[in-house]
PDB file of C-alpha atoms in Angstrom:
ATOM      1  CA  MET A 276       1.355  96.001 -24.709  1.00  0.00           C
ATOM      2  CA  HIS A 277      -1.896  94.682 -26.063  1.00  0.00           C
ATOM      3  CA  ILE A 278      -5.035  96.752 -26.524  1.00  0.00           C
ATOM      4  CA  VAL A 279      -8.272  94.767 -26.520  1.00  0.00           C
ATOM      5  CA  LEU A 280     -11.467  96.360 -27.805  1.00  0.00           C
ATOM      6  CA  TYR A 281     -14.525  94.300 -26.961  1.00  0.00           C
ATOM      7  CA  GLU A 282     -17.265  94.779 -29.569  1.00  0.00           C
ATOM      8  CA  PRO A 283     -16.404  98.359 -30.573  1.00  0.00           C
ATOM      9  CA  ASP A 284     -19.116 100.066 -32.604  1.00  0.00           C
ATOM     10  CA  ILE A 285     -17.619 103.387 -33.759  1.00  0.00           C
ATOM     11  CA  PRO A 286     -15.151 102.939 -36.627  1.00  0.00           C
ATOM     12  CA  GLY A 287     -13.372 106.251 -36.093  1.00  0.00           C
ATOM     13  CA  ASN A 288     -12.469 105.299 -32.535  1.00  0.00           C
ATOM     14  CA  THR A 289     -11.025 101.975 -33.669  1.00  0.00           C
ATOM     15  CA  GLY A 290      -8.993 103.765 -36.338  1.00  0.00           C
ATOM     16  CA  ASN A 291      -7.609 106.213 -33.777  1.00  0.00           C
ATOM     17  CA  VAL A 292      -6.798 103.381 -31.368  1.00  0.00           C
ATOM     18  CA  GLY A 293      -5.030 101.542 -34.182  1.00  0.00           C
ATOM     19  CA  ARG A 294      -2.878 104.580 -34.882  1.00  0.00           C
ATOM     20  CA  THR A 295      -1.947 104.801 -31.180  1.00  0.00           C
ATOM     21  CA  CYS A 296      -1.102 101.097 -31.175  1.00  0.00           C
ATOM     22  CA  LEU A 297       1.198 101.558 -34.135  1.00  0.00           C
ATOM     23  CA  ALA A 298       2.900 104.543 -32.465  1.00  0.00           C
ATOM     24  CA  THR A 299       3.585 102.499 -29.325  1.00  0.00           C
ATOM     25  CA  GLY A 300       4.360  99.120 -30.863  1.00  0.00           C
ATOM     26  CA  SER A 301       1.220  97.635 -29.294  1.00  0.00           C
ATOM     27  CA  LYS A 302      -0.953  94.901 -30.760  1.00  0.00           C
ATOM     28  CA  LEU A 303      -4.665  95.630 -31.286  1.00  0.00           C
ATOM     29  CA  HIS A 304      -7.155  92.839 -30.573  1.00  0.00           C
ATOM     30  CA  LEU A 305     -10.738  93.276 -31.784  1.00  0.00           C
ATOM     31  CA  VAL A 306     -13.027  90.846 -29.977  1.00  0.00           C
ATOM     32  CA  GLY A 307     -16.587  89.837 -30.810  1.00  0.00           C
ATOM     33  CA  LYS A 308     -19.087  91.499 -33.078  1.00  0.00           C
ATOM     34  CA  LEU A 309     -17.931  94.794 -34.560  1.00  0.00           C
ATOM     35  CA  GLY A 310     -20.408  97.561 -35.284  1.00  0.00           C
ATOM     36  CA  PHE A 311     -18.682  98.175 -38.630  1.00  0.00           C
ATOM     37  CA  SER A 312     -16.505  96.538 -41.269  1.00  0.00           C
ATOM     38  CA  LEU A 313     -12.736  96.799 -41.013  1.00  0.00           C
ATOM     39  CA  ASP A 314     -12.869  97.979 -44.612  1.00  0.00           C
ATOM     40  CA  ASP A 315     -14.964 100.962 -43.498  1.00  0.00           C
ATOM     41  CA  GLN A 316     -13.570 104.245 -44.781  1.00  0.00           C
ATOM     42  CA  HIS A 317     -14.022 105.820 -41.322  1.00  0.00           C
ATOM     43  CA  VAL A 318     -11.596 103.268 -39.832  1.00  0.00           C
ATOM     44  CA  LYS A 319      -9.079 103.919 -42.550  1.00  0.00           C
ATOM     45  CA  ARG A 320      -9.542 107.707 -42.410  1.00  0.00           C
ATOM     46  CA  SER A 321      -8.992 107.765 -38.630  1.00  0.00           C
ATOM     47  CA  GLY A 322      -6.028 105.421 -38.935  1.00  0.00           C
ATOM     48  CA  LEU A 323      -4.755 107.595 -41.772  1.00  0.00           C
ATOM     49  CA  ASP A 324      -2.342 105.897 -44.124  1.00  0.00           C
ATOM     50  CA  TYR A 325      -1.034 103.869 -41.167  1.00  0.00           C
ATOM     51  CA  TRP A 326      -3.951 101.432 -40.897  1.00  0.00           C
ATOM     52  CA  GLU A 327      -2.321  98.790 -43.101  1.00  0.00           C
ATOM     53  CA  LYS A 328       0.696  98.744 -40.757  1.00  0.00           C
ATOM     54  CA  VAL A 329      -1.327  98.205 -37.560  1.00  0.00           C
ATOM     55  CA  ASN A 330      -0.802  94.795 -35.938  1.00  0.00           C
ATOM     56  CA  VAL A 331      -4.481  93.913 -35.569  1.00  0.00           C
ATOM     57  CA  VAL A 332      -6.006  90.523 -34.749  1.00  0.00           C
ATOM     58  CA  LYS A 333      -9.731  89.801 -34.967  1.00  0.00           C
ATOM     59  CA  HIS A 334     -11.225  87.257 -32.528  1.00  0.00           C
ATOM     60  CA  LYS A 335     -14.786  85.941 -33.002  1.00  0.00           C
ATOM     61  CA  SER A 336     -15.491  85.700 -29.274  1.00  0.00           C
ATOM     62  CA  TRP A 337     -14.072  86.344 -25.818  1.00  0.00           C
ATOM     63  CA  ASP A 338     -13.411  82.632 -25.364  1.00  0.00           C
ATOM     64  CA  GLU A 339     -11.517  82.499 -28.650  1.00  0.00           C
ATOM     65  CA  PHE A 340      -9.454  85.501 -27.567  1.00  0.00           C
ATOM     66  CA  LEU A 341      -8.655  83.853 -24.209  1.00  0.00           C
ATOM     67  CA  SER A 342      -7.498  80.707 -25.990  1.00  0.00           C
ATOM     68  CA  THR A 343      -4.784  82.723 -27.773  1.00  0.00           C
ATOM     69  CA  ILE A 344      -3.158  84.370 -24.762  1.00  0.00           C
ATOM     70  CA  PRO A 345      -0.936  82.948 -21.998  1.00  0.00           C
ATOM     71  CA  LEU A 346      -2.804  81.456 -19.018  1.00  0.00           C
ATOM     72  CA  ASN A 347      -1.218  83.949 -16.619  1.00  0.00           C
ATOM     73  CA  ALA A 348      -1.602  86.963 -18.920  1.00  0.00           C
ATOM     74  CA  GLY A 349      -2.018  90.304 -17.185  1.00  0.00           C
ATOM     75  CA  LEU A 350      -5.620  91.276 -17.974  1.00  0.00           C
ATOM     76  CA  TYR A 351      -6.731  94.774 -16.964  1.00  0.00           C
ATOM     77  CA  PHE A 352     -10.286  95.980 -17.574  1.00  0.00           C
ATOM     78  CA  PHE A 353     -11.434  99.594 -17.777  1.00  0.00           C
ATOM     79  CA  SER A 354     -14.857 100.950 -16.942  1.00  0.00           C
ATOM     80  CA  LYS A 355     -16.345 104.102 -15.491  1.00  0.00           C
ATOM     81  CA  LYS A 356     -18.097 101.750 -13.022  1.00  0.00           C
ATOM     82  CA  ALA A 357     -14.831 100.500 -11.500  1.00  0.00           C
ATOM     83  CA  ARG A 358     -13.761 101.552  -8.002  1.00  0.00           C
ATOM     84  CA  GLN A 359      -9.967 101.474  -8.437  1.00  0.00           C
ATOM     85  CA  ASP A 360      -8.172 104.254 -10.317  1.00  0.00           C
ATOM     86  CA  TYR A 361      -5.986 103.148 -13.222  1.00  0.00           C
ATOM     87  CA  TRP A 362      -2.811 104.430 -11.591  1.00  0.00           C
ATOM     88  CA  GLU A 363      -3.364 101.852  -8.831  1.00  0.00           C
ATOM     89  CA  ALA A 364      -2.796  99.083 -11.396  1.00  0.00           C
ATOM     90  CA  ALA A 365       0.637  97.447 -11.450  1.00  0.00           C
ATOM     91  CA  PHE A 366       1.038  96.869 -15.172  1.00  0.00           C
ATOM     92  CA  GLN A 367       3.385  94.205 -16.517  1.00  0.00           C
ATOM     93  CA  PRO A 368       5.137  93.968 -19.878  1.00  0.00           C
ATOM     94  CA  GLU A 369       2.763  92.360 -22.378  1.00  0.00           C
ATOM     95  CA  SER A 370      -0.341  93.400 -20.417  1.00  0.00           C
ATOM     96  CA  TYR A 371      -3.762  93.166 -22.053  1.00  0.00           C
ATOM     97  CA  LEU A 372      -5.718  96.394 -21.578  1.00  0.00           C
ATOM     98  CA  VAL A 373      -9.405  95.636 -22.160  1.00  0.00           C
ATOM     99  CA  PHE A 374     -11.960  98.287 -23.129  1.00  0.00           C
ATOM    100  CA  GLY A 375     -15.661  97.816 -23.845  1.00  0.00           C
ATOM    101  CA  CYS A 376     -18.085  98.965 -26.483  1.00  0.00           C
ATOM    102  CA  GLU A 377     -18.531 102.740 -26.653  1.00  0.00           C
ATOM    103  CA  THR A 378     -22.281 102.569 -26.056  1.00  0.00           C
ATOM    104  CA  THR A 379     -22.678  99.604 -23.690  1.00  0.00           C
ATOM    105  CA  GLY A 380     -19.287  99.108 -22.017  1.00  0.00           C
ATOM    106  CA  LEU A 381     -18.167  95.661 -20.915  1.00  0.00           C
ATOM    107  CA  PRO A 382     -20.729  92.931 -20.142  1.00  0.00           C
ATOM    108  CA  ALA A 383     -21.889  92.398 -16.561  1.00  0.00           C
ATOM    109  CA  VAL A 384     -20.348  88.914 -16.583  1.00  0.00           C
ATOM    110  CA  PHE A 385     -16.900  90.517 -17.033  1.00  0.00           C
ATOM    111  CA  HIS A 386     -17.521  92.774 -14.023  1.00  0.00           C
ATOM    112  CA  GLU A 387     -18.385  89.690 -11.970  1.00  0.00           C
ATOM    113  CA  ARG A 388     -15.641  87.369 -13.250  1.00  0.00           C
ATOM    114  CA  TYR A 389     -12.797  89.893 -13.220  1.00  0.00           C
ATOM    115  CA  LYS A 390     -13.952  92.366 -10.544  1.00  0.00           C
ATOM    116  CA  GLU A 391     -10.506  92.705  -8.927  1.00  0.00           C
ATOM    117  CA  ARG A 392      -8.987  93.636 -12.291  1.00  0.00           C
ATOM    118  CA  PHE A 393     -11.277  96.592 -13.089  1.00  0.00           C
ATOM    119  CA  PHE A 394      -9.980 100.157 -13.112  1.00  0.00           C
ATOM    120  CA  ARG A 395     -11.347 103.572 -13.999  1.00  0.00           C
ATOM    121  CA  ILE A 396      -9.976 106.851 -15.234  1.00  0.00           C
ATOM    122  CA  PRO A 397     -10.928 109.424 -12.598  1.00  0.00           C
ATOM    123  CA  MET A 398     -13.067 112.346 -13.712  1.00  0.00           C
ATOM    124  CA  VAL A 399     -14.479 115.345 -11.894  1.00  0.00           C
ATOM    125  CA  GLN A 400     -17.822 114.240 -10.444  1.00  0.00           C
ATOM    126  CA  ASP A 401     -20.857 115.261 -12.522  1.00  0.00           C
ATOM    127  CA  SER A 402     -18.626 116.703 -15.267  1.00  0.00           C
ATOM    128  CA  VAL A 403     -19.050 114.313 -18.219  1.00  0.00           C
ATOM    129  CA  ARG A 404     -20.696 110.932 -18.730  1.00  0.00           C
ATOM    130  CA  SER A 405     -17.516 109.331 -20.079  1.00  0.00           C
ATOM    131  CA  LEU A 406     -14.330 109.890 -22.033  1.00  0.00           C
ATOM    132  CA  ASN A 407     -13.970 108.967 -25.691  1.00  0.00           C
ATOM    133  CA  LEU A 408     -12.724 105.403 -26.173  1.00  0.00           C
ATOM    134  CA  SER A 409      -9.603 106.391 -28.086  1.00  0.00           C
ATOM    135  CA  THR A 410      -8.755 109.018 -25.443  1.00  0.00           C
ATOM    136  CA  SER A 411      -9.186 106.429 -22.688  1.00  0.00           C
ATOM    137  CA  VAL A 412      -6.950 103.939 -24.477  1.00  0.00           C
ATOM    138  CA  GLY A 413      -4.245 106.582 -24.895  1.00  0.00           C
ATOM    139  CA  VAL A 414      -4.351 107.646 -21.234  1.00  0.00           C
ATOM    140  CA  VAL A 415      -4.103 104.087 -19.915  1.00  0.00           C
ATOM    141  CA  LEU A 416      -1.655 102.773 -22.515  1.00  0.00           C
ATOM    142  CA  TYR A 417       0.909 105.481 -21.884  1.00  0.00           C
ATOM    143  CA  GLU A 418       0.646 104.972 -18.108  1.00  0.00           C
ATOM    144  CA  ALA A 419       1.196 101.238 -18.608  1.00  0.00           C
ATOM    145  CA  LEU A 420       4.219 101.919 -20.817  1.00  0.00           C
ATOM    146  CA  ARG A 421       5.577 104.420 -18.275  1.00  0.00           C
ATOM    147  CA  GLN A 422       5.355 101.798 -15.542  1.00  0.00           C
ATOM    148  CA  VAL A 423       7.058  99.006 -17.467  1.00  0.00           C
ATOM    149  CA  ARG A 424       9.666 100.961 -19.427  1.00  0.00           C
ATOM    150  CA  HIS A 425      12.427 100.038 -16.955  1.00  0.00           C
ATOM    151  CA  LEU A 426      11.311  96.416 -16.721  1.00  0.00           C
ATOM    152  CA  SER A 427      11.086  95.720 -20.431  1.00  0.00           C
ATOM    153  CA  GLY A 428      13.567  98.148 -21.951  1.00  0.00           C
ATOM    154  CA  VAL A 429      10.742  99.590 -24.059  1.00  0.00           C
ATOM    155  CA  THR A 430      11.220 103.126 -25.198  1.00  0.00           C
ATOM    156  CA  VAL A 431       8.506 105.057 -26.927  1.00  0.00           C
TER     157      VAL A 431
END
């Protein structure tokens, strides 16, 4: 699996996501402007002593990221604004799970261009504004791995 963080701005979340990626054998893609340096101590503290082992790739822009993936790559986007629940997604091996910035989410152009590929994590109405980014990544990533474990032979 591939985790894609679009312009993340909280270093601790990125560190936690990196640790989850390492635990699952997933690649972490950081796309666009980051709200911190990858040398930030908060990233390294959250990633613990594992950060150096994380398979992380930095992409300057969304277009640059797209140029590095297969044309028919399984792109799945996650937003609290989506109408479909994440368990309605039919994940494939080597899927790209795309999450937006903690404070602004994914750009409107993504919602327009990829509207059929947007999913949400259901929450009790009027309970919380959103889930933490690293929590959201973990919830979705493990569901994706559960779905494809028989197809790909992946065991976590």
